[in-house]
Each structure stands twice: as structure tokens, then as C-alpha cells.
Amino acid sequence: MSHALLDDLRDESEELDRLLAQLEPDRWATPTPAPRWTVAHQIAHLAWTDAAALLAATDPEAFAAHVEKALKAPDTFVDEGAEEGAAGPPYELLARWREGRERLQHALRTAPPGARFPWYGPPMSAGSMATARLMETWAHGQDVADALGAVREPTARLRHVAWIGVRARDYAYAVRGLTPPAEPFRVELTAPDGTELWTYGPKDAVQHVSGPALDFCLLVTQRAHRDDVAVRAEGAEADRWLDIAQAFAGPAGPGRGPQAGTQ
């Protein structure tokens, strides 16, 4: 695995950390766009998932026991983990998140070549786990930024989020009980700096998606409604996909509604 990917994960985490480092304790209780989740819940979730990833990478048997416990409450265990983690003092939560992500960085950097780790679905390579952690850090970081009224400059790290969004196309269908289309799609995304086009799929594909990378990433992580992003589809199946796209594992979420004043 390229250490550049882990550098990007570290940088994404540090960018979010800078939003939190000087945050007054009472502002950790600020509601975020996720129903019933505050800023503290968002960071508690990241810390909880980092801890699960570390367990998977270092102690597969203990992780298997963790999964068995989670399966007993499949609809609530994520919220319960966030609720428990958000209950303590913010400085303790921030310290725990920092320590956990550093330990995970070390575990992934020192993983043997070709290593695969158990997860809630299929096993994951170190690279796939790092990419998933970056996607979640960016997405939950967006929730925090929105709650605090902060504007984040998009970076080339969004390439990793976009890649997961494209790769998860069939999953978005399957999790809704739909049959994924057999044909590949073409996806063309304009990089945040405007100088590069990120492309996926064959050029001659009938189904085509295009737009700014930031908007695509907001859409597939369900941090923005389709009406509020400049992502366009050509072809009926591509159009359908944009209505259901999700880059994350788990049940299909309701996503965000359109911004006030839009149709």
C-alpha cells in the first residue's frame, strides 16, 4: 500500500482536528445535520470506528467477538457507540480520537504486504481500510463544519472519496433490493483545483455522470441533496443511480433534504 494514502488520511484527520482544537466545550453540543447527533457524536463515531478498525487489523478474534455483539443490535449499535462516546468531557473525547487514529496509522503502515482484515462485510486490504477511514473522516467532518458554520476548501484528497462512490455503485442498488445494471458507467469529475479530470469507466459508455468532484462526493456521502449539486446524468440508469448513490456501507440512509427555497 502506498504510504501517500495514509498521509492523506492523516492530513484529512488533522484538518478536522483544527476545527475542534480550540472549540469551547459547550459548542461540542451543537446539533449537526445528522438527526440527534451533536459535534461530540460525530467525533465519538470516528473514534469508535477507528477503534474497530484497529481491532480488525491487530486482533481478528477480538474483532469477531465485537461483530457478534453488533449483530445483536444491527439497527442501533452505531448510534449506541456514538452516544456512549459523546457522554464524557470533550477534551477526553478529542484525546481518545487522536490516540486511536495514530495507533491505526501505525497498524496500517506496518501491515504485511497483501494483508487483509476482517470487517462488517467482506475482508478489507490495508489500502481499502485507509480509504474508507478517509471517506468517513471527510464526510463526518463535513457534518461538523456545517454545524459550526465553517467552510472547508476542497482538496485533491477527494479523489479517494470519489473512488469509493464509484466503486460502491452496485452496492447502492443491492442494499435497496434492486438489481445493479450490468453495463459500466462513465464518470467524469472535475478536480477541486479545476486543472484535472478524474475519469472512471469506458469512454463509450452509454450511461454517463459528470460534474465537480466536490459535488459528487457530497452526493455519494449523502451530505447534500441531488437538487443542490451540479452533478449531471446522461442515460436512465445513470439518472437512477444519482438518486440512490451512497459511498458508505450499511442501510440506505434518508440523506439530506433540499436546501430551503429549492424545489
Short mmCIF file of C-alpha atoms in Angstrom, two decimals:
data_model
loop_
_atom_site.label_atom_id
_atom_site.label_comp_id
_atom_site.label_asym_id
_atom_site.label_seq_id
_atom_site.Cartn_x
_atom_site.Cartn_y
_atom_site.Cartn_z
CA MET A 1 0.00 0.00 0.00
CA SER A 2 1.21 3.48 -0.82
CA HIS A 3 2.07 5.50 2.24
CA ALA A 4 0.80 8.54 0.35
CA LEU A 5 -2.73 7.26 1.02
CA LEU A 6 -2.04 7.11 4.75
CA ASP A 7 -0.52 10.59 4.54
CA ASP A 8 -3.81 11.76 3.02
CA LEU A 9 -5.78 10.07 5.81
CA ARG A 10 -3.58 11.77 8.38
CA ASP A 11 -3.97 15.15 6.68
CA GLU A 12 -7.76 14.79 6.46
CA SER A 13 -7.92 13.99 10.17
CA GLU A 14 -5.66 16.88 11.07
CA GLU A 15 -7.79 19.32 9.08
CA LEU A 16 -10.85 18.28 11.09
CA ASP A 17 -8.79 18.37 14.29
CA ARG A 18 -8.00 22.04 13.65
CA LEU A 19 -11.73 22.82 13.69
CA LEU A 20 -12.00 21.21 17.10
CA ALA A 21 -8.77 22.09 18.89
CA GLN A 22 -9.94 25.49 20.15
CA LEU A 23 -13.65 24.72 20.29
CA GLU A 24 -15.34 25.79 23.53
CA PRO A 25 -16.73 22.81 25.48
CA ASP A 26 -20.34 23.94 25.14
CA ARG A 27 -20.06 24.03 21.33
CA TRP A 28 -19.41 20.29 21.25
CA ALA A 29 -23.14 20.01 21.98
CA THR A 30 -24.02 21.88 18.75
CA PRO A 31 -26.50 19.84 16.68
CA THR A 32 -25.24 18.63 13.31
CA PRO A 33 -27.30 17.79 10.21
CA ALA A 34 -27.45 14.14 11.34
CA PRO A 35 -30.61 13.75 13.45
CA ARG A 36 -29.87 13.62 17.19
CA TRP A 37 -26.11 13.81 16.61
CA THR A 38 -24.05 16.67 18.00
CA VAL A 39 -20.47 17.58 17.15
CA ALA A 40 -19.45 15.26 20.00
CA HIS A 41 -21.43 12.38 18.50
CA GLN A 42 -19.67 12.85 15.16
CA ILE A 43 -16.20 12.65 16.71
CA ALA A 44 -17.23 9.83 19.02
CA HIS A 45 -18.33 7.87 15.96
CA LEU A 46 -14.99 8.44 14.23
CA ALA A 47 -13.13 7.37 17.38
CA TRP A 48 -15.35 4.29 17.73
CA THR A 49 -14.85 3.23 14.11
CA ASP A 50 -11.10 3.85 14.27
CA ALA A 51 -11.01 1.59 17.34
CA ALA A 52 -12.95 -1.11 15.46
CA ALA A 53 -10.57 -0.83 12.50
CA LEU A 54 -7.57 -1.10 14.82
CA LEU A 55 -9.07 -4.20 16.42
CA ALA A 56 -9.64 -5.75 12.99
CA ALA A 57 -6.05 -5.02 11.98
CA THR A 58 -4.42 -6.29 15.18
CA ASP A 59 -6.73 -8.85 16.82
CA PRO A 60 -9.10 -10.60 14.38
CA GLU A 61 -10.54 -12.88 17.08
CA ALA A 62 -11.46 -9.94 19.28
CA PHE A 63 -12.96 -8.20 16.27
CA ALA A 64 -15.08 -11.27 15.52
CA ALA A 65 -16.48 -11.06 19.07
CA HIS A 66 -17.16 -7.37 18.51
CA VAL A 67 -19.10 -8.16 15.33
CA GLU A 68 -21.16 -10.79 17.13
CA LYS A 69 -22.16 -8.17 19.68
CA ALA A 70 -23.02 -5.69 16.95
CA LEU A 71 -25.20 -8.23 15.13
CA LYS A 72 -27.42 -8.49 18.21
CA ALA A 73 -28.42 -4.86 17.69
CA PRO A 74 -27.87 -4.18 13.96
CA ASP A 75 -30.10 -1.10 13.87
CA THR A 76 -28.77 0.61 16.98
CA PHE A 77 -25.15 -0.33 17.63
CA VAL A 78 -23.69 2.59 15.65
CA ASP A 79 -25.84 5.15 17.46
CA GLU A 80 -25.14 3.49 20.79
CA GLY A 81 -21.40 3.72 20.19
CA ALA A 82 -21.67 7.41 19.34
CA GLU A 83 -23.91 8.10 22.33
CA GLU A 84 -21.55 6.40 24.74
CA GLY A 85 -18.51 8.19 23.35
CA ALA A 86 -20.19 11.60 23.36
CA ALA A 87 -21.18 11.36 27.03
CA GLY A 88 -17.80 12.33 28.51
CA PRO A 89 -15.86 15.60 28.60
CA PRO A 90 -14.91 16.92 25.14
CA TYR A 91 -11.20 17.06 25.94
CA GLU A 92 -11.22 13.35 26.77
CA LEU A 93 -13.07 12.53 23.56
CA LEU A 94 -10.66 14.59 21.46
CA ALA A 95 -7.67 12.91 23.12
CA ARG A 96 -9.16 9.47 22.55
CA TRP A 97 -9.79 10.19 18.87
CA ARG A 98 -6.25 11.47 18.42
CA GLU A 99 -4.69 8.47 20.12
CA GLY A 100 -6.86 5.96 18.29
CA ARG A 101 -6.19 7.34 14.83
CA GLU A 102 -2.44 7.41 15.49
CA ARG A 103 -2.50 3.79 16.57
CA LEU A 104 -4.47 2.85 13.47
CA GLN A 105 -1.99 4.74 11.29
CA HIS A 106 0.85 2.69 12.78
CA ALA A 107 -1.02 -0.59 12.34
CA LEU A 108 -1.78 0.10 8.67
CA ARG A 109 1.70 1.39 7.88
CA THR A 110 3.30 -1.73 9.36
CA ALA A 111 0.81 -4.27 7.96
CA PRO A 112 2.42 -7.04 5.91
CA PRO A 113 2.06 -6.70 2.12
CA GLY A 114 -1.17 -8.30 0.95
CA ALA A 115 -2.69 -8.41 4.42
CA ARG A 116 -6.48 -8.50 4.62
CA PHE A 117 -8.51 -7.63 7.67
CA PRO A 118 -11.99 -8.77 8.70
CA TRP A 119 -14.74 -6.18 8.57
CA TYR A 120 -18.52 -5.98 8.90
CA GLY A 121 -18.78 -7.06 5.27
CA PRO A 122 -16.06 -8.67 3.12
CA PRO A 123 -12.45 -8.53 4.38
CA MET A 124 -10.52 -5.39 3.50
CA SER A 125 -6.96 -4.71 2.44
CA ALA A 126 -4.97 -2.09 4.34
CA GLY A 127 -5.43 0.30 1.42
CA SER A 128 -9.19 -0.19 1.30
CA MET A 129 -9.45 0.32 5.05
CA ALA A 130 -7.42 3.53 4.88
CA THR A 131 -9.58 4.80 2.02
CA ALA A 132 -12.77 4.00 3.91
CA ARG A 133 -11.48 5.78 7.01
CA LEU A 134 -10.60 8.84 4.93
CA MET A 135 -14.06 8.88 3.35
CA GLU A 136 -15.75 8.69 6.75
CA THR A 137 -13.46 11.32 8.25
CA TRP A 138 -14.23 13.69 5.39
CA ALA A 139 -17.98 13.03 5.50
CA HIS A 140 -18.37 13.39 9.25
CA GLY A 141 -16.02 16.34 9.12
CA GLN A 142 -18.49 17.93 6.70
CA ASP A 143 -21.24 17.47 9.27
CA VAL A 144 -19.08 19.18 11.88
CA ALA A 145 -18.15 22.02 9.53
CA ASP A 146 -21.80 22.57 8.61
CA ALA A 147 -22.79 22.63 12.27
CA LEU A 148 -20.11 25.18 13.12
CA GLY A 149 -20.66 27.33 10.05
CA ALA A 150 -17.15 26.60 8.77
CA VAL A 151 -16.26 26.42 5.07
CA ARG A 152 -13.64 23.86 4.12
CA GLU A 153 -11.57 24.19 0.97
CA PRO A 154 -11.87 21.00 -1.10
CA THR A 155 -8.59 19.21 -1.77
CA ALA A 156 -7.25 16.51 -4.04
CA ARG A 157 -7.92 14.07 -1.19
CA LEU A 158 -11.47 13.94 -2.52
CA ARG A 159 -10.15 11.56 -5.18
CA HIS A 160 -10.35 8.79 -2.56
CA VAL A 161 -13.95 9.63 -1.65
CA ALA A 162 -14.96 9.77 -5.31
CA TRP A 163 -13.31 6.41 -5.96
CA ILE A 164 -15.36 4.75 -3.21
CA GLY A 165 -18.51 6.40 -4.51
CA VAL A 166 -17.92 4.96 -7.97
CA ARG A 167 -16.90 1.53 -6.67
CA ALA A 168 -19.99 1.36 -4.44
CA ARG A 169 -22.41 1.79 -7.36
CA ASP A 170 -23.65 -1.80 -7.30
CA TYR A 171 -23.88 -1.80 -3.51
CA ALA A 172 -26.22 1.19 -3.62
CA TYR A 173 -28.59 -0.86 -5.77
CA ALA A 174 -28.23 -4.08 -3.79
CA VAL A 175 -28.82 -2.51 -0.38
CA ARG A 176 -32.19 -1.30 -1.69
CA GLY A 177 -33.09 -4.71 -3.08
CA LEU A 178 -32.51 -3.57 -6.67
CA THR A 179 -30.61 -5.35 -9.42
CA PRO A 180 -27.46 -3.41 -10.38
CA PRO A 181 -27.13 -2.63 -14.09
CA ALA A 182 -24.78 -4.91 -15.99
CA GLU A 183 -23.28 -2.15 -18.10
CA PRO A 184 -20.42 0.03 -16.82
CA PHE A 185 -20.91 3.76 -16.37
CA ARG A 186 -18.60 6.60 -17.37
CA VAL A 187 -17.93 9.09 -14.59
CA GLU A 188 -16.02 12.32 -15.24
CA LEU A 189 -15.31 14.62 -12.32
CA THR A 190 -13.54 17.96 -12.32
CA ALA A 191 -10.85 18.06 -9.63
CA PRO A 192 -11.16 20.78 -6.97
CA ASP A 193 -8.38 22.90 -8.49
CA GLY A 194 -10.08 22.78 -11.90
CA THR A 195 -6.97 21.59 -13.73
CA GLU A 196 -7.63 17.85 -13.91
CA LEU A 197 -10.43 15.49 -14.88
CA TRP A 198 -10.86 12.34 -12.81
CA THR A 199 -12.34 9.63 -15.01
CA TYR A 200 -13.79 6.19 -14.32
CA GLY A 201 -15.26 3.64 -16.72
CA PRO A 202 -15.10 3.34 -20.51
CA LYS A 203 -15.32 6.45 -22.67
CA ASP A 204 -18.01 4.95 -24.88
CA ALA A 205 -20.37 4.01 -22.03
CA VAL A 206 -23.98 4.98 -22.71
CA GLN A 207 -24.59 5.89 -19.06
CA HIS A 208 -22.63 9.00 -18.16
CA VAL A 209 -22.19 11.07 -14.98
CA SER A 210 -20.26 14.33 -14.78
CA GLY A 211 -19.73 17.30 -12.52
CA PRO A 212 -17.45 18.80 -9.88
CA ALA A 213 -15.69 16.23 -7.70
CA LEU A 214 -16.79 18.05 -4.54
CA ASP A 215 -20.45 17.90 -5.53
CA PHE A 216 -20.20 14.21 -6.43
CA CYS A 217 -18.58 13.44 -3.07
CA LEU A 218 -21.25 15.40 -1.20
CA LEU A 219 -23.90 13.42 -3.08
CA VAL A 220 -22.50 9.92 -2.60
CA THR A 221 -21.85 10.50 1.11
CA GLN A 222 -25.41 11.89 1.37
CA ARG A 223 -24.19 15.25 2.67
CA ALA A 224 -26.16 17.15 0.03
CA HIS A 225 -29.41 16.61 -1.83
CA ARG A 226 -29.20 15.94 -5.53
CA ASP A 227 -31.08 19.18 -6.27
CA ASP A 228 -28.27 21.15 -4.61
CA VAL A 229 -25.29 19.77 -6.53
CA ALA A 230 -24.08 20.25 -10.09
CA VAL A 231 -23.81 16.55 -10.92
CA ARG A 232 -25.48 15.57 -14.16
CA ALA A 233 -26.57 12.23 -15.62
CA GLU A 234 -26.99 11.09 -19.20
CA GLY A 235 -28.96 7.86 -19.51
CA ALA A 236 -31.85 6.47 -17.49
CA GLU A 237 -29.74 4.19 -15.29
CA ALA A 238 -27.19 6.90 -14.54
CA ASP A 239 -30.06 9.16 -13.55
CA ARG A 240 -31.46 6.47 -11.29
CA TRP A 241 -28.08 5.88 -9.67
CA LEU A 242 -27.72 9.52 -8.68
CA ASP A 243 -30.97 9.21 -6.74
CA ILE A 244 -29.67 6.29 -4.65
CA ALA A 245 -25.87 6.62 -4.65
CA GLN A 246 -24.06 6.00 -1.38
CA ALA A 247 -20.37 5.55 -0.64
CA PHE A 248 -20.84 4.06 2.82
CA ALA A 249 -21.72 0.56 3.99
CA GLY A 250 -24.92 -0.15 5.84
CA PRO A 251 -28.59 0.56 5.27
CA ALA A 252 -29.68 3.18 2.78
CA GLY A 253 -29.95 6.43 4.67
CA PRO A 254 -32.62 9.09 4.09
CA GLY A 255 -29.93 11.60 3.07
CA ARG A 256 -30.41 15.34 3.36
CA GLY A 257 -33.39 17.21 2.05
CA PRO A 258 -33.01 20.02 -0.47
CA GLN A 259 -31.97 23.39 0.85
CA ALA A 260 -34.69 25.80 1.82
CA GLY A 261 -36.14 27.58 -1.18
CA THR A 262 -35.24 24.91 -3.74
CA GLN A 263 -37.69 22.66 -5.50
#
